[in-house]
mmCIF file with all atom_site columns, C-alpha atoms in Angstrom:
data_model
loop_
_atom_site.group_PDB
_atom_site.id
_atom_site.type_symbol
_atom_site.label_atom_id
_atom_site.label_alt_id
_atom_site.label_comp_id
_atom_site.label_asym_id
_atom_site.label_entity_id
_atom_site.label_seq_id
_atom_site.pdbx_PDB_ins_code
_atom_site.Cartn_x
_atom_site.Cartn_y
_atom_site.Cartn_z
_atom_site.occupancy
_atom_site.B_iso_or_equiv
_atom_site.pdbx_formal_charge
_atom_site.auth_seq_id
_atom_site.auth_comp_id
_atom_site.auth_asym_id
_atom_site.auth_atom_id
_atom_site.pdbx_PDB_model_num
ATOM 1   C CA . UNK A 1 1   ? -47.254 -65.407 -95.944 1.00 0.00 ? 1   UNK A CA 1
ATOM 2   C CA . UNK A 1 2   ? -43.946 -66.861 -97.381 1.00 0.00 ? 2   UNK A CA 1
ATOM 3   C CA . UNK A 1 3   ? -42.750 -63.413 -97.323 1.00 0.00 ? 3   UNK A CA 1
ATOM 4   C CA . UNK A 1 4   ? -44.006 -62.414 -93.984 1.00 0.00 ? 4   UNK A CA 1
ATOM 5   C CA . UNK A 1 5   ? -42.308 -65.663 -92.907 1.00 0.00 ? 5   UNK A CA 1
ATOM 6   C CA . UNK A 1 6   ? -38.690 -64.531 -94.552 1.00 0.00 ? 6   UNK A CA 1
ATOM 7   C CA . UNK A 1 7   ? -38.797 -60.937 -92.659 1.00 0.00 ? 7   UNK A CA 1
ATOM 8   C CA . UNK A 1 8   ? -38.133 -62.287 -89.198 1.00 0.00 ? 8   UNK A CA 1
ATOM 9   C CA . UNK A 1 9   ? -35.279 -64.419 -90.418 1.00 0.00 ? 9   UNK A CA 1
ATOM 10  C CA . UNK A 1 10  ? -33.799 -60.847 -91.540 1.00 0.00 ? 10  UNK A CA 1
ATOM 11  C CA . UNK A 1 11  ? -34.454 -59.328 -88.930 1.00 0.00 ? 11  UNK A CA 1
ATOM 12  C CA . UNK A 1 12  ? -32.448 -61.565 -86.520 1.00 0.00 ? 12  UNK A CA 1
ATOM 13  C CA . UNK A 1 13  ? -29.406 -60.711 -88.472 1.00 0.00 ? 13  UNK A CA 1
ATOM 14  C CA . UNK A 1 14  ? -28.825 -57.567 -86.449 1.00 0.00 ? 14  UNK A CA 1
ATOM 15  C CA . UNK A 1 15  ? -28.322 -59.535 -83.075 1.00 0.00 ? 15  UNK A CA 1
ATOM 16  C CA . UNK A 1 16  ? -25.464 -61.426 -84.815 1.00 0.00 ? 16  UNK A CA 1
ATOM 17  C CA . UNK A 1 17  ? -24.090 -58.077 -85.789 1.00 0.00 ? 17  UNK A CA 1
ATOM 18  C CA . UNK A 1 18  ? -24.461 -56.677 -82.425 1.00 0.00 ? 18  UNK A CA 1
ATOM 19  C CA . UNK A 1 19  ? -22.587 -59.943 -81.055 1.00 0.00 ? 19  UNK A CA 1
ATOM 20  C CA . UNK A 1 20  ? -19.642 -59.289 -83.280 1.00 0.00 ? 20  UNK A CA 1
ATOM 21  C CA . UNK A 1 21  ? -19.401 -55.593 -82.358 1.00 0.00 ? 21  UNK A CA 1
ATOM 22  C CA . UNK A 1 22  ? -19.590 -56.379 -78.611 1.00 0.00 ? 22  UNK A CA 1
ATOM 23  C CA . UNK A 1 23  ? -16.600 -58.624 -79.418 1.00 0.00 ? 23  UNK A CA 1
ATOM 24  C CA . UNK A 1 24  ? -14.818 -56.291 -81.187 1.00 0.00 ? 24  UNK A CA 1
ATOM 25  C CA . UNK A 1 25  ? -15.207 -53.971 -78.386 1.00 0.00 ? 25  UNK A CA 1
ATOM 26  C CA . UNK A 1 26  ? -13.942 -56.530 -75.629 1.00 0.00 ? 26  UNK A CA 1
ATOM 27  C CA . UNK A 1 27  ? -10.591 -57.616 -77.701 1.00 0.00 ? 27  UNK A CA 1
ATOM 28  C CA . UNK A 1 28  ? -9.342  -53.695 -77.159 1.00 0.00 ? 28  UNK A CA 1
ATOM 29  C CA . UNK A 1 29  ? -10.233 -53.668 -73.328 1.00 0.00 ? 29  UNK A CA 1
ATOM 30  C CA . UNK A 1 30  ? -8.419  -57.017 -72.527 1.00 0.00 ? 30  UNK A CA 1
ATOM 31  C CA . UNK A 1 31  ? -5.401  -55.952 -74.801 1.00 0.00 ? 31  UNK A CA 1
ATOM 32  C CA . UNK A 1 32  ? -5.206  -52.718 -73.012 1.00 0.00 ? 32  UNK A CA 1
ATOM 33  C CA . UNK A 1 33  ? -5.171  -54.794 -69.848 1.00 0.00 ? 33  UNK A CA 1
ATOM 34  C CA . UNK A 1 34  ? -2.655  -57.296 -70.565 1.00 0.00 ? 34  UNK A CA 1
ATOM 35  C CA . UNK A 1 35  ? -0.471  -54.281 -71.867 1.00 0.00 ? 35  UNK A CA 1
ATOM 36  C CA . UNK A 1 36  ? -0.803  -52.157 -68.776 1.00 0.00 ? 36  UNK A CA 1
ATOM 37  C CA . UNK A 1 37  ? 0.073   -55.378 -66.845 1.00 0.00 ? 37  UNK A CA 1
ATOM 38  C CA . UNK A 1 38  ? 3.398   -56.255 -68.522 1.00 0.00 ? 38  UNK A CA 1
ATOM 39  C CA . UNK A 1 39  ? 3.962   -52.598 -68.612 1.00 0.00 ? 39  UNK A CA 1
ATOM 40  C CA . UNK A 1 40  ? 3.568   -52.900 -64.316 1.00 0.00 ? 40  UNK A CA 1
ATOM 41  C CA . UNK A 1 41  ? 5.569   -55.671 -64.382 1.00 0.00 ? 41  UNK A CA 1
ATOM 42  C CA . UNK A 1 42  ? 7.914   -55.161 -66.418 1.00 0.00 ? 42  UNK A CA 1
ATOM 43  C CA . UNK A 1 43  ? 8.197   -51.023 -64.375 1.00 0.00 ? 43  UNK A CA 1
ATOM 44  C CA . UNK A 1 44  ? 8.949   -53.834 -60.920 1.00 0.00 ? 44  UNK A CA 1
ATOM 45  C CA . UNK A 1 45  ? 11.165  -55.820 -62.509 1.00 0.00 ? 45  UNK A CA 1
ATOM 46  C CA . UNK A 1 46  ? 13.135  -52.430 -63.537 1.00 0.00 ? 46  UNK A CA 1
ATOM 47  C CA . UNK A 1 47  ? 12.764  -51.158 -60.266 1.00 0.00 ? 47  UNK A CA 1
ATOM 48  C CA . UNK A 1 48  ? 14.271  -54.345 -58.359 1.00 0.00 ? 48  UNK A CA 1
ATOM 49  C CA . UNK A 1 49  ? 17.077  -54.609 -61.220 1.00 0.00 ? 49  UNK A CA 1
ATOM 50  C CA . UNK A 1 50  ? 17.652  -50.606 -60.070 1.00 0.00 ? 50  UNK A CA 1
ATOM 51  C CA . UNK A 1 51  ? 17.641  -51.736 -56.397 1.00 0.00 ? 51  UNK A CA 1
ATOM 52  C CA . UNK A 1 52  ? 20.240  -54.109 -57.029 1.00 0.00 ? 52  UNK A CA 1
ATOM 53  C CA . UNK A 1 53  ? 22.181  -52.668 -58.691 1.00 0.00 ? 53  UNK A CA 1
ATOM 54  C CA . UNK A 1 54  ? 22.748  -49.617 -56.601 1.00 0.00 ? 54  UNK A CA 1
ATOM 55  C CA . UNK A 1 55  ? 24.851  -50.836 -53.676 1.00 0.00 ? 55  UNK A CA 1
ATOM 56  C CA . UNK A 1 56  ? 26.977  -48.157 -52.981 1.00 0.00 ? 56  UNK A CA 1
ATOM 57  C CA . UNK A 1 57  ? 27.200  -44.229 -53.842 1.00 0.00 ? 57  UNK A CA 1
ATOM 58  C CA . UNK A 1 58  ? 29.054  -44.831 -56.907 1.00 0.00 ? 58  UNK A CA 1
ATOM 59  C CA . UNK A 1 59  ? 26.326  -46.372 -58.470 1.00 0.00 ? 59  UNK A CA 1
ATOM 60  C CA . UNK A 1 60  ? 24.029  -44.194 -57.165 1.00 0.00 ? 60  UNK A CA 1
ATOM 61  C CA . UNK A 1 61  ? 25.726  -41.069 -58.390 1.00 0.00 ? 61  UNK A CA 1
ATOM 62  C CA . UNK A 1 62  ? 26.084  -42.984 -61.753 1.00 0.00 ? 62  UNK A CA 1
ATOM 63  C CA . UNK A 1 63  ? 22.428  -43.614 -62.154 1.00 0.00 ? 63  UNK A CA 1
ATOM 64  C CA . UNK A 1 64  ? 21.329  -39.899 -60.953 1.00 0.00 ? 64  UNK A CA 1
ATOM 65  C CA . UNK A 1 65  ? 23.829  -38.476 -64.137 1.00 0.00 ? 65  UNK A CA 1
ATOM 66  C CA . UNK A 1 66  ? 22.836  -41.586 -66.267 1.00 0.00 ? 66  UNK A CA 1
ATOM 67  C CA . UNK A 1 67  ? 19.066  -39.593 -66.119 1.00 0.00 ? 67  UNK A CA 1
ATOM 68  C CA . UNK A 1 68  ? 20.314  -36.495 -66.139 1.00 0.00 ? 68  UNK A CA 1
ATOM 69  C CA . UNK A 1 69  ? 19.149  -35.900 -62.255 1.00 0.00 ? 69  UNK A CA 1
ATOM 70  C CA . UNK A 1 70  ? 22.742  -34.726 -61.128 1.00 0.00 ? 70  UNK A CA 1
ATOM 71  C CA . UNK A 1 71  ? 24.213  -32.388 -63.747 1.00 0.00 ? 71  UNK A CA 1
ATOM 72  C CA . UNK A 1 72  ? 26.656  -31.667 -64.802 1.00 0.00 ? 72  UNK A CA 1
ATOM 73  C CA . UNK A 1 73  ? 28.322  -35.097 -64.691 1.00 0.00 ? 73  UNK A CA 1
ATOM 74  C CA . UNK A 1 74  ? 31.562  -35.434 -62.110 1.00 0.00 ? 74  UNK A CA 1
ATOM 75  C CA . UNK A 1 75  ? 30.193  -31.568 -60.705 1.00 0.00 ? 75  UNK A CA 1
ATOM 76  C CA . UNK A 1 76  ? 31.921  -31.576 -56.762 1.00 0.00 ? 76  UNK A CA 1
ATOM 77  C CA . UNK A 1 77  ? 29.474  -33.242 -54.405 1.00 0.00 ? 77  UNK A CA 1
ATOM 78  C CA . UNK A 1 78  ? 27.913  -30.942 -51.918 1.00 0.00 ? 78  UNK A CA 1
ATOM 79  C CA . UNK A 1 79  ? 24.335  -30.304 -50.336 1.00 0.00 ? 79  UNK A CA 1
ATOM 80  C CA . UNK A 1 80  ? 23.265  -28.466 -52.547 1.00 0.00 ? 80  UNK A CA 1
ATOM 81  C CA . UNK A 1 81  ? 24.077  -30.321 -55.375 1.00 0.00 ? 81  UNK A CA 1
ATOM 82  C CA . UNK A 1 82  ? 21.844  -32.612 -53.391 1.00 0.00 ? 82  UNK A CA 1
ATOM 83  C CA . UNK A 1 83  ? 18.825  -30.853 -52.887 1.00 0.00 ? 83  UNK A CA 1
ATOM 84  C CA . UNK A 1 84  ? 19.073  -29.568 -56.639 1.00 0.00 ? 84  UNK A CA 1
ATOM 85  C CA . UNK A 1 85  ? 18.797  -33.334 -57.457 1.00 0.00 ? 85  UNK A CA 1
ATOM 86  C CA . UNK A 1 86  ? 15.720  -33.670 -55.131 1.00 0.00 ? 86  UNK A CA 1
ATOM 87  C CA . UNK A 1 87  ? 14.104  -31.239 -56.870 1.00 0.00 ? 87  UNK A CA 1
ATOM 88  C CA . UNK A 1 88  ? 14.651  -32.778 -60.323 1.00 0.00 ? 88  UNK A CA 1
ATOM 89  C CA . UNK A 1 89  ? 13.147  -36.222 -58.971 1.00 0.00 ? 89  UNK A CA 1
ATOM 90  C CA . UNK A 1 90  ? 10.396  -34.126 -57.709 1.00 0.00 ? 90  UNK A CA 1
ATOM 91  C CA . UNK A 1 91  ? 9.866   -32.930 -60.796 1.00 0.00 ? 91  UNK A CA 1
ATOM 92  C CA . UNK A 1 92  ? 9.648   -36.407 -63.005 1.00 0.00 ? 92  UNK A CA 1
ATOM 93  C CA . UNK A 1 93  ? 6.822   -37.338 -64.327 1.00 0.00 ? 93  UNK A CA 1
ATOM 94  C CA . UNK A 1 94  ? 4.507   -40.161 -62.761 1.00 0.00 ? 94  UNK A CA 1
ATOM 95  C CA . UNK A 1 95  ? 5.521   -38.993 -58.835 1.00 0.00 ? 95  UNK A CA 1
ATOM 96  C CA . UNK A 1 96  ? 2.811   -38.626 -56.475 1.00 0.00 ? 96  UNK A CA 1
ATOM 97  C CA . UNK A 1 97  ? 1.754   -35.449 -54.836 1.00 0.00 ? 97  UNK A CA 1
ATOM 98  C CA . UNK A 1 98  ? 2.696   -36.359 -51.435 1.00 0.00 ? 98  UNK A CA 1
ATOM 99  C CA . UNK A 1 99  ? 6.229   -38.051 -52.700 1.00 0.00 ? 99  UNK A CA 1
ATOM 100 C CA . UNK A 1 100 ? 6.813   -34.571 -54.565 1.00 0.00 ? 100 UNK A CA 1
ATOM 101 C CA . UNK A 1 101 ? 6.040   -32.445 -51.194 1.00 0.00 ? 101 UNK A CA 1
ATOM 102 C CA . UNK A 1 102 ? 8.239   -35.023 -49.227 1.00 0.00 ? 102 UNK A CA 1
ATOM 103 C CA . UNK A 1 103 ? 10.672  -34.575 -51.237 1.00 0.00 ? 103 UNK A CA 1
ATOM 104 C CA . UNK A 1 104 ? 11.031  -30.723 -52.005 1.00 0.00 ? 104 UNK A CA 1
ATOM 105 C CA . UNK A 1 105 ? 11.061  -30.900 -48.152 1.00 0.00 ? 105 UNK A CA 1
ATOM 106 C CA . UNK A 1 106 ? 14.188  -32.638 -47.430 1.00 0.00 ? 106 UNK A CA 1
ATOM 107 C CA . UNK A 1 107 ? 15.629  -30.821 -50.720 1.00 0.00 ? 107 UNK A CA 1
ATOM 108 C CA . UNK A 1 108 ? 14.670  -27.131 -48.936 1.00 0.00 ? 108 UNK A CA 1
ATOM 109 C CA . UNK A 1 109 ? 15.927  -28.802 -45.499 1.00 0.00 ? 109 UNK A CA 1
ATOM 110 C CA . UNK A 1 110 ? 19.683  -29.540 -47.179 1.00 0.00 ? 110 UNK A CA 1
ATOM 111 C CA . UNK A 1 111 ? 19.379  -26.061 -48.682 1.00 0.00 ? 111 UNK A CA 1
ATOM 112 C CA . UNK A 1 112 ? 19.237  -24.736 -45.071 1.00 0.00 ? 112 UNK A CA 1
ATOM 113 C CA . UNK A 1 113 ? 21.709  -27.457 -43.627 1.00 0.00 ? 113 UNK A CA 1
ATOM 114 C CA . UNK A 1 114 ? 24.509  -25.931 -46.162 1.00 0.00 ? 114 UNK A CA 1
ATOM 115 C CA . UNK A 1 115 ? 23.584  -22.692 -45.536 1.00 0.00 ? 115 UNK A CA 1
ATOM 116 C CA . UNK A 1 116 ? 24.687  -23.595 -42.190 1.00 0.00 ? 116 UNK A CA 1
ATOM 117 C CA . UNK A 1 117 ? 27.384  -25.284 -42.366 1.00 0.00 ? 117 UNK A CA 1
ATOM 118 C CA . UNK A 1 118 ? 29.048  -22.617 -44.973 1.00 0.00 ? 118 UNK A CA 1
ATOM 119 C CA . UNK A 1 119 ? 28.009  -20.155 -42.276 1.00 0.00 ? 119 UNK A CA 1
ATOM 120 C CA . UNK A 1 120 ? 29.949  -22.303 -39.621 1.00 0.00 ? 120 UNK A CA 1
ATOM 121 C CA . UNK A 1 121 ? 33.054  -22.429 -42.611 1.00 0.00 ? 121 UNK A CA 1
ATOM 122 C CA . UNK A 1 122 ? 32.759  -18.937 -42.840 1.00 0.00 ? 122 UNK A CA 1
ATOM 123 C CA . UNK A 1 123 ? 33.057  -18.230 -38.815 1.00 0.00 ? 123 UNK A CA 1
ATOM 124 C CA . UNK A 1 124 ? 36.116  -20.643 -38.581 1.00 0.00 ? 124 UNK A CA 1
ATOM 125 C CA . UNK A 1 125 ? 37.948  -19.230 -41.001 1.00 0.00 ? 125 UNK A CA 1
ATOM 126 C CA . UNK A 1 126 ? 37.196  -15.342 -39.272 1.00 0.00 ? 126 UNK A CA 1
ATOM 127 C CA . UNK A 1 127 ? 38.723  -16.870 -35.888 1.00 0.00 ? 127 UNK A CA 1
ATOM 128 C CA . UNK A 1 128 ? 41.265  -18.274 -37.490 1.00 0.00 ? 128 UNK A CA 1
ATOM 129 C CA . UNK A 1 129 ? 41.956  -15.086 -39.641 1.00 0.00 ? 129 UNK A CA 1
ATOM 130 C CA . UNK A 1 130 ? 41.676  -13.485 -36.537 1.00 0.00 ? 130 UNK A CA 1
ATOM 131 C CA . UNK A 1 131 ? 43.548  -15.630 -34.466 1.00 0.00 ? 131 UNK A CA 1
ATOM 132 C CA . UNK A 1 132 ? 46.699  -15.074 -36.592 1.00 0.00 ? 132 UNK A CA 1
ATOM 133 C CA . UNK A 1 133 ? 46.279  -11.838 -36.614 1.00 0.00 ? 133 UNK A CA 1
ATOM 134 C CA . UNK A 1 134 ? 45.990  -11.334 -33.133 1.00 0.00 ? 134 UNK A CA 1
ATOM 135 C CA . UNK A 1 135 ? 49.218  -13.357 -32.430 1.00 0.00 ? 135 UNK A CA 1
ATOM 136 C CA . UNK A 1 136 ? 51.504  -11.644 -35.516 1.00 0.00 ? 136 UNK A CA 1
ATOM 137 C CA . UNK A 1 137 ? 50.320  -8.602  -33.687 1.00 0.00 ? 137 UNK A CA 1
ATOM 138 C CA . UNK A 1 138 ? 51.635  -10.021 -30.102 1.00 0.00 ? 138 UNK A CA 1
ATOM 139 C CA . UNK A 1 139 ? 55.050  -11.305 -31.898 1.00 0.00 ? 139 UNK A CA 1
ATOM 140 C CA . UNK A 1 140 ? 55.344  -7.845  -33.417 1.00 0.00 ? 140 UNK A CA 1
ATOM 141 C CA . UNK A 1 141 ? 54.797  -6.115  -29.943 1.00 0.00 ? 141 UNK A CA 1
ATOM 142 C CA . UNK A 1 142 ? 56.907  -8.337  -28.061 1.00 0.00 ? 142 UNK A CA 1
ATOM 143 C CA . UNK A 1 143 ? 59.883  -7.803  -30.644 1.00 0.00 ? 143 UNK A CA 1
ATOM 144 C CA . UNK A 1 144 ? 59.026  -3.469  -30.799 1.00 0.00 ? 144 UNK A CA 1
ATOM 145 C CA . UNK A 1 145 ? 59.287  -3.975  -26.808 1.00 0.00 ? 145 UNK A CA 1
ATOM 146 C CA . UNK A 1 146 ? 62.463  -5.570  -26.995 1.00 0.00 ? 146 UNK A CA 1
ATOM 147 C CA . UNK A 1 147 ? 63.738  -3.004  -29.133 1.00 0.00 ? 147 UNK A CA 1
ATOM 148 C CA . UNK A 1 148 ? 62.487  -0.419  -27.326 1.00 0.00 ? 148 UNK A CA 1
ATOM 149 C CA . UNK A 1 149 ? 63.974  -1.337  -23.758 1.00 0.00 ? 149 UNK A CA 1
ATOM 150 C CA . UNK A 1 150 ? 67.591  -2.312  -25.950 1.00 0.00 ? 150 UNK A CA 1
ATOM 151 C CA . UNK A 1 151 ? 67.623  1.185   -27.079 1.00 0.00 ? 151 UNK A CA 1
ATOM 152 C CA . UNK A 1 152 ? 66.758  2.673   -23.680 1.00 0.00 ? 152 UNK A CA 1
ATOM 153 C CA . UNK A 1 153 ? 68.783  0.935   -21.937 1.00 0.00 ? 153 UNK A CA 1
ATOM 154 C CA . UNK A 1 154 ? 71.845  1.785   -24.538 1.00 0.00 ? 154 UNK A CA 1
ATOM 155 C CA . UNK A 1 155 ? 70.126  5.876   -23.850 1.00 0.00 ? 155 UNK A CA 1
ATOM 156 C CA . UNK A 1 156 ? 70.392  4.978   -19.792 1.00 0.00 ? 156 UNK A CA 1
ATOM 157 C CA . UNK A 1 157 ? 74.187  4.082   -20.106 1.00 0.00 ? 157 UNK A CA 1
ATOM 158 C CA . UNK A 1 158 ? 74.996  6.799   -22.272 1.00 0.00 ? 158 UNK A CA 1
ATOM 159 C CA . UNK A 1 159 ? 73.170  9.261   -19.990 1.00 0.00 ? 159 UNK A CA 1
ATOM 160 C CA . UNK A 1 160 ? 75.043  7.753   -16.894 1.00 0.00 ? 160 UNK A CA 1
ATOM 161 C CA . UNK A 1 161 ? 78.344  8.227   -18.720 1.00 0.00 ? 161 UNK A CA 1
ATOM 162 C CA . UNK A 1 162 ? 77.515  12.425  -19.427 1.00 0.00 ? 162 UNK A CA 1
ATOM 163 C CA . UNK A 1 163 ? 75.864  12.487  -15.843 1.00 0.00 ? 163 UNK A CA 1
ATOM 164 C CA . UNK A 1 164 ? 79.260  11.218  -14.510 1.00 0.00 ? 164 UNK A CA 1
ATOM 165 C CA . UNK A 1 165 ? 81.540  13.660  -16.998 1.00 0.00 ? 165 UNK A CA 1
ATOM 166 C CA . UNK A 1 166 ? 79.320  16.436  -16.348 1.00 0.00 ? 166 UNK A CA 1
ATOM 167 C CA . UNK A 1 167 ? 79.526  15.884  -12.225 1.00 0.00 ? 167 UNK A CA 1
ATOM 168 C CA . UNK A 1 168 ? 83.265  16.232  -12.790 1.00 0.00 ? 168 UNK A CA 1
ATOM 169 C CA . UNK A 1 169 ? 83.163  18.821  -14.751 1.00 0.00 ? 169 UNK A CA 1
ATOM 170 C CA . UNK A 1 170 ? 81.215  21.282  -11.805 1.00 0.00 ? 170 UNK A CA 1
ATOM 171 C CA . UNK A 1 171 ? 83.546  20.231  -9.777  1.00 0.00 ? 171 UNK A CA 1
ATOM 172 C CA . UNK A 1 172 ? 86.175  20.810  -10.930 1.00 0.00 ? 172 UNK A CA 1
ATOM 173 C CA . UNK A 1 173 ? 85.018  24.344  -12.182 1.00 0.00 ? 173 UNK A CA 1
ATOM 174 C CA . UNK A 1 174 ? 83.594  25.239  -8.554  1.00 0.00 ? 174 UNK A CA 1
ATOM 175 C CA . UNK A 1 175 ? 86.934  24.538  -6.796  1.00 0.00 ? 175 UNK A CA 1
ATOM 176 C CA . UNK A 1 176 ? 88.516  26.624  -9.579  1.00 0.00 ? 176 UNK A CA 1
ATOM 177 C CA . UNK A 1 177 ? 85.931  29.373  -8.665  1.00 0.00 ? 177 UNK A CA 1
ATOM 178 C CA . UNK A 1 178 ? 87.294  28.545  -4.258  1.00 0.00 ? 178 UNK A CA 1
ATOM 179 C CA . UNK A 1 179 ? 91.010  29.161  -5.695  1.00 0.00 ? 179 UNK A CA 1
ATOM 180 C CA . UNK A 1 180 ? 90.034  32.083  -7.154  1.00 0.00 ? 180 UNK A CA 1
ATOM 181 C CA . UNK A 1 181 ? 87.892  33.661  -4.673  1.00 0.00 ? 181 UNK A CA 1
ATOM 182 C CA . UNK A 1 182 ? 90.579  33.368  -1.723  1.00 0.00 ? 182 UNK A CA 1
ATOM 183 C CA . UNK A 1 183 ? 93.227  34.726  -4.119  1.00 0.00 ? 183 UNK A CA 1
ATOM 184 C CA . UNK A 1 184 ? 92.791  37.947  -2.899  1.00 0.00 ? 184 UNK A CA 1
ATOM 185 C CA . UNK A 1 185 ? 92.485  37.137  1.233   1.00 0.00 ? 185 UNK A CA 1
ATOM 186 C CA . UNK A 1 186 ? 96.111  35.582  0.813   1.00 0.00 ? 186 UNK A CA 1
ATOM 187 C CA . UNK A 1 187 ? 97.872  38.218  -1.208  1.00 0.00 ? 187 UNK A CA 1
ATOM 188 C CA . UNK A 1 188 ? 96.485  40.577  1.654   1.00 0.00 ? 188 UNK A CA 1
ATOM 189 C CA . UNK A 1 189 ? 97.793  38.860  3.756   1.00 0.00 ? 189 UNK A CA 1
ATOM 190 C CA . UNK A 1 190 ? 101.416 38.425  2.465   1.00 0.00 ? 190 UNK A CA 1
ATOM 191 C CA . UNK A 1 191 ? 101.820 42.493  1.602   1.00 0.00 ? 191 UNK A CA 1
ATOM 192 C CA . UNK A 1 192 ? 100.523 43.252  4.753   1.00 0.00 ? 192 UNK A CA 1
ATOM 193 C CA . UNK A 1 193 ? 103.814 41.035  6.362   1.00 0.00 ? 193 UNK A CA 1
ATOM 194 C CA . UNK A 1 194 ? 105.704 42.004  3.399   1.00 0.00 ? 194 UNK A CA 1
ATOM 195 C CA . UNK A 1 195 ? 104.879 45.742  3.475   1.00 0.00 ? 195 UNK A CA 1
ATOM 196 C CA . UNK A 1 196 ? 105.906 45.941  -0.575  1.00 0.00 ? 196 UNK A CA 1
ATOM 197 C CA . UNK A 1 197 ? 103.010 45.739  -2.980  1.00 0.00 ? 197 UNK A CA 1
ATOM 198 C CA . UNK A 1 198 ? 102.366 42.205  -4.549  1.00 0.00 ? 198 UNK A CA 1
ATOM 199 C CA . UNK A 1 199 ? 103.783 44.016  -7.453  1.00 0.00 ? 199 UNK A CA 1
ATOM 200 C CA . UNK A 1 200 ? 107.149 45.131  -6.330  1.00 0.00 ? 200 UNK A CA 1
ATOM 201 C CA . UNK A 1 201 ? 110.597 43.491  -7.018  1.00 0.00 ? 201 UNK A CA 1
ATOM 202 C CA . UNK A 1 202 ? 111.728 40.529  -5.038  1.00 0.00 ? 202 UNK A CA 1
ATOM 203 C CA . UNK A 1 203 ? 115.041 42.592  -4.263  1.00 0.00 ? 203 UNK A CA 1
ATOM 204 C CA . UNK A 1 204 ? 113.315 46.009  -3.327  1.00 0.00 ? 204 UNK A CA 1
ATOM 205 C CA . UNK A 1 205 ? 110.788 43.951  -1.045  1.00 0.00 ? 205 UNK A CA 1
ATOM 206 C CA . UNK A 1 206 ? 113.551 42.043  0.483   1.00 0.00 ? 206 UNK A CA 1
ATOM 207 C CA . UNK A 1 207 ? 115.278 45.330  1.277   1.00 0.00 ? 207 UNK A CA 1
ATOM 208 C CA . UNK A 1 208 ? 112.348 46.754  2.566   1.00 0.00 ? 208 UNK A CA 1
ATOM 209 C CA . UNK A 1 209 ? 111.875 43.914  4.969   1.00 0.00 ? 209 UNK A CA 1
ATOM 210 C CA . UNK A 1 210 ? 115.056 44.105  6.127   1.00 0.00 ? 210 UNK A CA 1
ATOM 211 C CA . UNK A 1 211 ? 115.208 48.000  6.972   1.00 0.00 ? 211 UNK A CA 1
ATOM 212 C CA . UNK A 1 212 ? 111.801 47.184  8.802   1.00 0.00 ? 212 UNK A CA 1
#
C-alpha cells in the first residue's frame, strides 16, 4: 500500500517538467519579440535621422553613393543616371512589391523623358548646323555675285571700248573704199577736158591744150 501510495507522488513529477519546458519555450518567443521591436524601432529612428538629415540634393546624392545606389561616385548627373538609381532601390532587399513596380515605373518613365530630351538636343543642334550652313552658303553667294557683276561689268567697259574702236575703224575703211571707187569717174573726167592721158607729161598735155 505504502508503495502504491509513493507511485502517484512520482508520477506528478512530469507536470513540473512539463511546466519548466513550457517556460523554456515562452523565454525564446518574448525575446524574439522584444528583439524584432527594438530592431523596428531602432529601423524608425534610422529612418527619421535619414529624413533629417537629407535637406538638400547634396545630401541626397551623398547618401545614394554612401550605399552604393548612384555609382560611380561624382558620375555627371543626368536622367538616366536617375532611373539607373531607381532601379537599384527597386532592387534592395525588404521593398514591397507595389513600391518596386512604382518605382521601376518612374525609373522607365525618366528613361523615356531623356530619350526625349536628347532627341530634342539632337534636333537643335541639326537646325543650328543647318542654320549656319544655310547662311555661310548665302554669304558665299552674295560675295560670288558681287564678283561676278565686278567682272562683268569690267567685260561691259572693255567691250564698249572695242565696240567704239571697231565703229571707227569701218568707217574709216568704208570712206577709204568711197575715195577709191570715184577715183576713176574723176580722172575721166579730167582727160576727157584735158584730152592727154592721165599718164602723159604735164608739158606735152599743156601743149596739147593749148593747140586745141
Amino acid at each position: 500500500m505504502s508503495g502504491t501510495g509513493q507511485k502517484p507522488k512520482s508520477q506528478a513529477a512530469p507536470p513540473q517538467k512539463g511546466k519548466v519546458t513550457t517556460t523554456r519555450q515562452t523565454r525564446p518567443i518574448d525575446t524574439e519579440v522584444q528583439e524584432r521591436g527594438k530592431t523596428r524601432a531602432t529601423g524608425a529612428v534610422e529612418t527619421d535621422e535619414d529624413e533629417h538629415e537629407i535637406g538638400d540634393s547634396e545630401k541626397g546624392r551623398s547618401f545614394l553613393e554612401g550605399r552604393l545606389l548612384m555609382v560611380p561616385a561624382g558620375a555627371l548627373l543626368t536622367l538616366g543616371a536617375l532611373a539607373t538609381t531607381l532601379f537599384q532601390i527597386a532592387a534592395m532587399p525588404g521593398v514591397a512589391l507595389p513600391a518596386v513596380n512604382a518605382v521601376r515605373a518612374v525609373a522607365f518613365l525618366l528613361r523615356d523623358v531623356e530619350l526625349e530630351v536628347v532627341a530634342e538636343d539632337i534636333r537643335d543642334i541639326a537646325n543650328a548646323q543647318l542654320n549656319e550652313l544655310t547662311n555661310d552658303l548665302k554669304t558665299f553667294t552674295e560675295v560670288l555675285t558681287e564678283k561676278v557683276m565686278e567682272e562683268l561689268e569690267k567685260k561691259t567697259e572693255v567691250l564698249k571700248e572695242k565696240t567704239v574702236e571697231l565703229a571707227a575703224v569701218v568707217e574709216k575703211a568704208a570712206q577709204q573704199a568711197g575715195n577709191t571707187a570715184s577715183s576713176p569717174y574723176r580722172d575721166a573726167l579730167t582727160r576727157t577736158a584735158s584730152g592727154a592721158p592721165m599718164d602723159a607729161n604735164p608739158r606735152l598735155a599743156a601743149k596739147e591744150n593749148i593747140r586745141q
